[in-house]
Amino acid sequence: MKRWSSMVSGFVAWLTLAFLPVAAGAAATQAIRLPPGVVHVATVEGISEYRLANGLRCVLFPDAGKPTATVNVTYLVGSRHESYGETGMAHLLEHLIFKGSKNFPDPARQFQARGFDINGSTWLDRTNYYLTFPASDDNLRWALNWSSDAMVNSFIARKDLDSEMSVVRNEFEMGENEPASVMFKRTQSLLFDWHNYGNSTIGARSDIENVRIENLRAFYRRFYQPDNAVLTVAGKFDEQKALDWIVASFGKLPRPTRLLPEQWTVEPTADGERQFVIRRKGEVQLLTVAYRTPSSLHPDSEAIAIASEVLGDTPNGRLYRALVQSGLATQVFASPVETREPGFVVFGAVIARSESVDRVREAMIEAIEGGLARQPTTASELERAVTEARTSYERALTDPESFAVMLSEYIALGDWRLFFHARDQLEQMTAERVDAAAARYLVRDNRVVGVFIPDDAPQRAVLPKAPTAAELLADYRPATRGDAGEAFDPAYENLDRRTRLRRFGDLQVALLPKRNRGQTVNVAMSFRWGDEQSLRGRKMAGALAIAMLPRGSRQLSRQQIADQLTRLKVRGGLTQFETTRDRLPQALALAAQLLSEPSFPPAEFEELRREYLTALQAQLDSPEQLAGDALAAHFNTYPAGDPRHHTPLPQRIEQLRRLDLAEVIEYQRDLVGTARGEIAIVGDFDAQAIEDELRRLFAGSPSQSPYERLDREFRPVPPARIVIDTPDKENAVLRARLDIDLHRDDADAAALYVANHIFGNSGGLTSRLMDRLRQKDGLSYGVASSLSIGQRQRLSTWTVAAMVAPQNAARAEQALGEEIRHARDNGFSAAEVAAARKGIVEANAVARSQDETIASRWTALLDLGRDWRDSQAFEERIMAVSAEQASAAFRKYIDPERMTLVLAGDSSKGLGK
């Protein structure tokens, strides 16, 4: 009851194809009286198919040439139908079927007494059971009765599972002893990420040992039914009697009412070579090269089978000549694995332990992937392969007993007549079809290479069994009291009341001490330097100057800095981080040292430049990055060199390549200073002590360049529709932007803020856009609109971002336009506005409960010369917005005719069409 290869000889499969041959006329069945409910389906070359009312199909192949007959039942269930934790179940069930059923409690004795040859096999798409016996009416009736009873009345008993599990486990262990079997299983697992063809039919050892009898019984009841089976009878028998006995035995089984589970997993196209190595004790090396191929129902399948014969035949194949005759290998093989869904073909070579695997790998891949392109299949190679295949078909038909069993492979593909169709299609095979199929599928990115290396001292990392949570906690005695913080009220007025504001010249400080669990404290620092002239053309140098600061100071190396940050429990970056009360003074001192005394090691600079270059180059095919870059470039209104100028991605890469370390050092020397800016600290700390530290560490280090604030102003930008092609990307991005002449103090600002919340919700799960593109149309995983309102200049920006499949991008664009027009034409309801106001206020309250957010917001307020009363006042304006005001604001400012839209994705998949 096994289907395992021994070394190489087991890698053989039959040739098949998709379309059915024309059935022979009804003349062959005129003498057959059809029992009630039985339908004659087809007859091909003396072999007839009938269908019973309960869905069972039966194939009858009478042949009196031998005094034997065979009954073979093929169930359309194999290892691909198994679920997680149930691998090997189809095969294990195969063993249990022979253990007895309701009316045949001990069939093994009858098998022996009647001289039956019995067996079964399990494969990817099917399971079959066959009985071959001396031909007689009594034996045939008994075989049919047992087969029908086994179909629905098998015991599937706990005691049988207990005993047979160890037998199947031993079968698993036998396979583990064979390098070819081990390699085949590993090849499967790397060929398929998601499809169950990636699982070996024998299953995982842990699943074999632990499968529950309840699961086996459910699997049996689901798949072992007449409508999911095909009965084949071949050999010496009377067809009329056989059909009557089939109806008497199988016909009484009810047609099941259950529905078979639908399978929809499709393996994605392979996108790169995969390799694996197995090291075990052994005497020879084994190399396999596998490729995923179409279903055996696809026309290319037969061509791949012929190509594998041309390449892998012994002694006439190209691999034999290239590897065996040259002395590189001792044996070669090729095995196309026939499957109902896309399958695979495996090529292999057995190599002496003393030979180089690398040389064989190179020669083998060259012969498979390049050979047929450079030297097309010759007429003699094609004739030899086709003749061999035709002979195999002819030989199969000469032995009805073996043919009945072999027919299971074609039944698994969908129809037994595929055997004849595949045979007849051989006449239409051409060398051009063979070469074209090889060129399509035998390619590098579809390749899995495996190597078995004999190793007398393999290095195993055996994972121990972990204790349970209950075992770990059995003797654990934790402290009963924790470090509790205070119940802090994040109301606006309390934030102002609890905060200590200080100013050291041009450095503004906000200190909000409070007791926190774990004595945590958050720091936010923003320093300001330079003017338009001193910053001109130095944006790239500035970015790397700041990034270099943690990579070395006059006192500390990069490793020492990293060790210090770990010791000080710093989480975050140089100017925005979290630490604890007792480590805060040292963390601030370290930040001050890095800002004022960097060492700029040349080796660290080159490493950083490489990292930045790699990161920027990775963006060159990213739909999201390219869409954002295109929008920023389109809305750029400043000349090159201006600090506010947006440099397109390719130019940034070139600037980075040309950047010199001296420019980075000069930037830090000329510009970086800590005496101007804002620092906010929120959490568990001594306010007076930290105030003194901030004055000492930061207030005395001014920038060497003059300072002038540089803000972007509102400048009209013409609308545009930009489409960017990003080949071979499964996801696409839709981005839109609209710059608006609007200030936060304007009367419309709060109303537009509420309108945007209703329309796009800045990423929430409920909004007009989300309801349309995700909930209704199912086009996007995430879509949102955002509104950034100008607080200094009269410049606000409204943006939309959505992720879509390329083929859905045009529909998403259309839906966005329709939703904008609907909002402009019909406005927003009072209920929507009330919900938006409430949502905004509650979201703000949640944000104010986070120390990190409070600290960051304080730096922005200090820069604006405001406090939390300003945020409270804007919130009060939001709460006063009416439906009419929100609708009018959206209608006034969100004009699709002025909006710029970018689509970035794979144009070959229908992007923007």
XYZ file of C-alpha atoms in Angstrom, residues 1 15 22 27 66 75 187-188 238 273 293 301 350 369 419 536 551 571 591 597 615 708 717 764 773 797 827 838 900:
29
model
C 0.000 0.000 0.000
C 1.608 10.968 -20.155
C -14.889 10.780 -29.547
C -22.956 -0.822 -31.224
C -6.596 -14.304 -18.863
C -11.809 7.826 -4.929
C 11.393 19.465 -3.586
C 7.608 19.449 -3.252
C -19.719 -11.193 -18.249
C 15.242 30.232 -8.146
C 4.481 22.868 -14.996
C 1.765 19.045 -20.425
C 23.223 10.425 -9.029
C 17.411 25.401 -19.771
C -5.804 7.794 -21.633
C 21.085 76.290 -0.219
C 27.943 56.736 14.605
C 13.965 53.798 22.975
C 22.305 63.480 23.120
C 30.966 66.631 19.233
C 17.224 52.370 0.346
C 15.429 82.671 9.176
C -0.399 74.375 -9.383
C -10.319 55.096 9.800
C -14.012 51.441 -2.265
C -3.064 70.342 1.635
C -23.437 67.453 1.060
C -17.748 63.159 18.380
C -3.773 66.165 -9.380
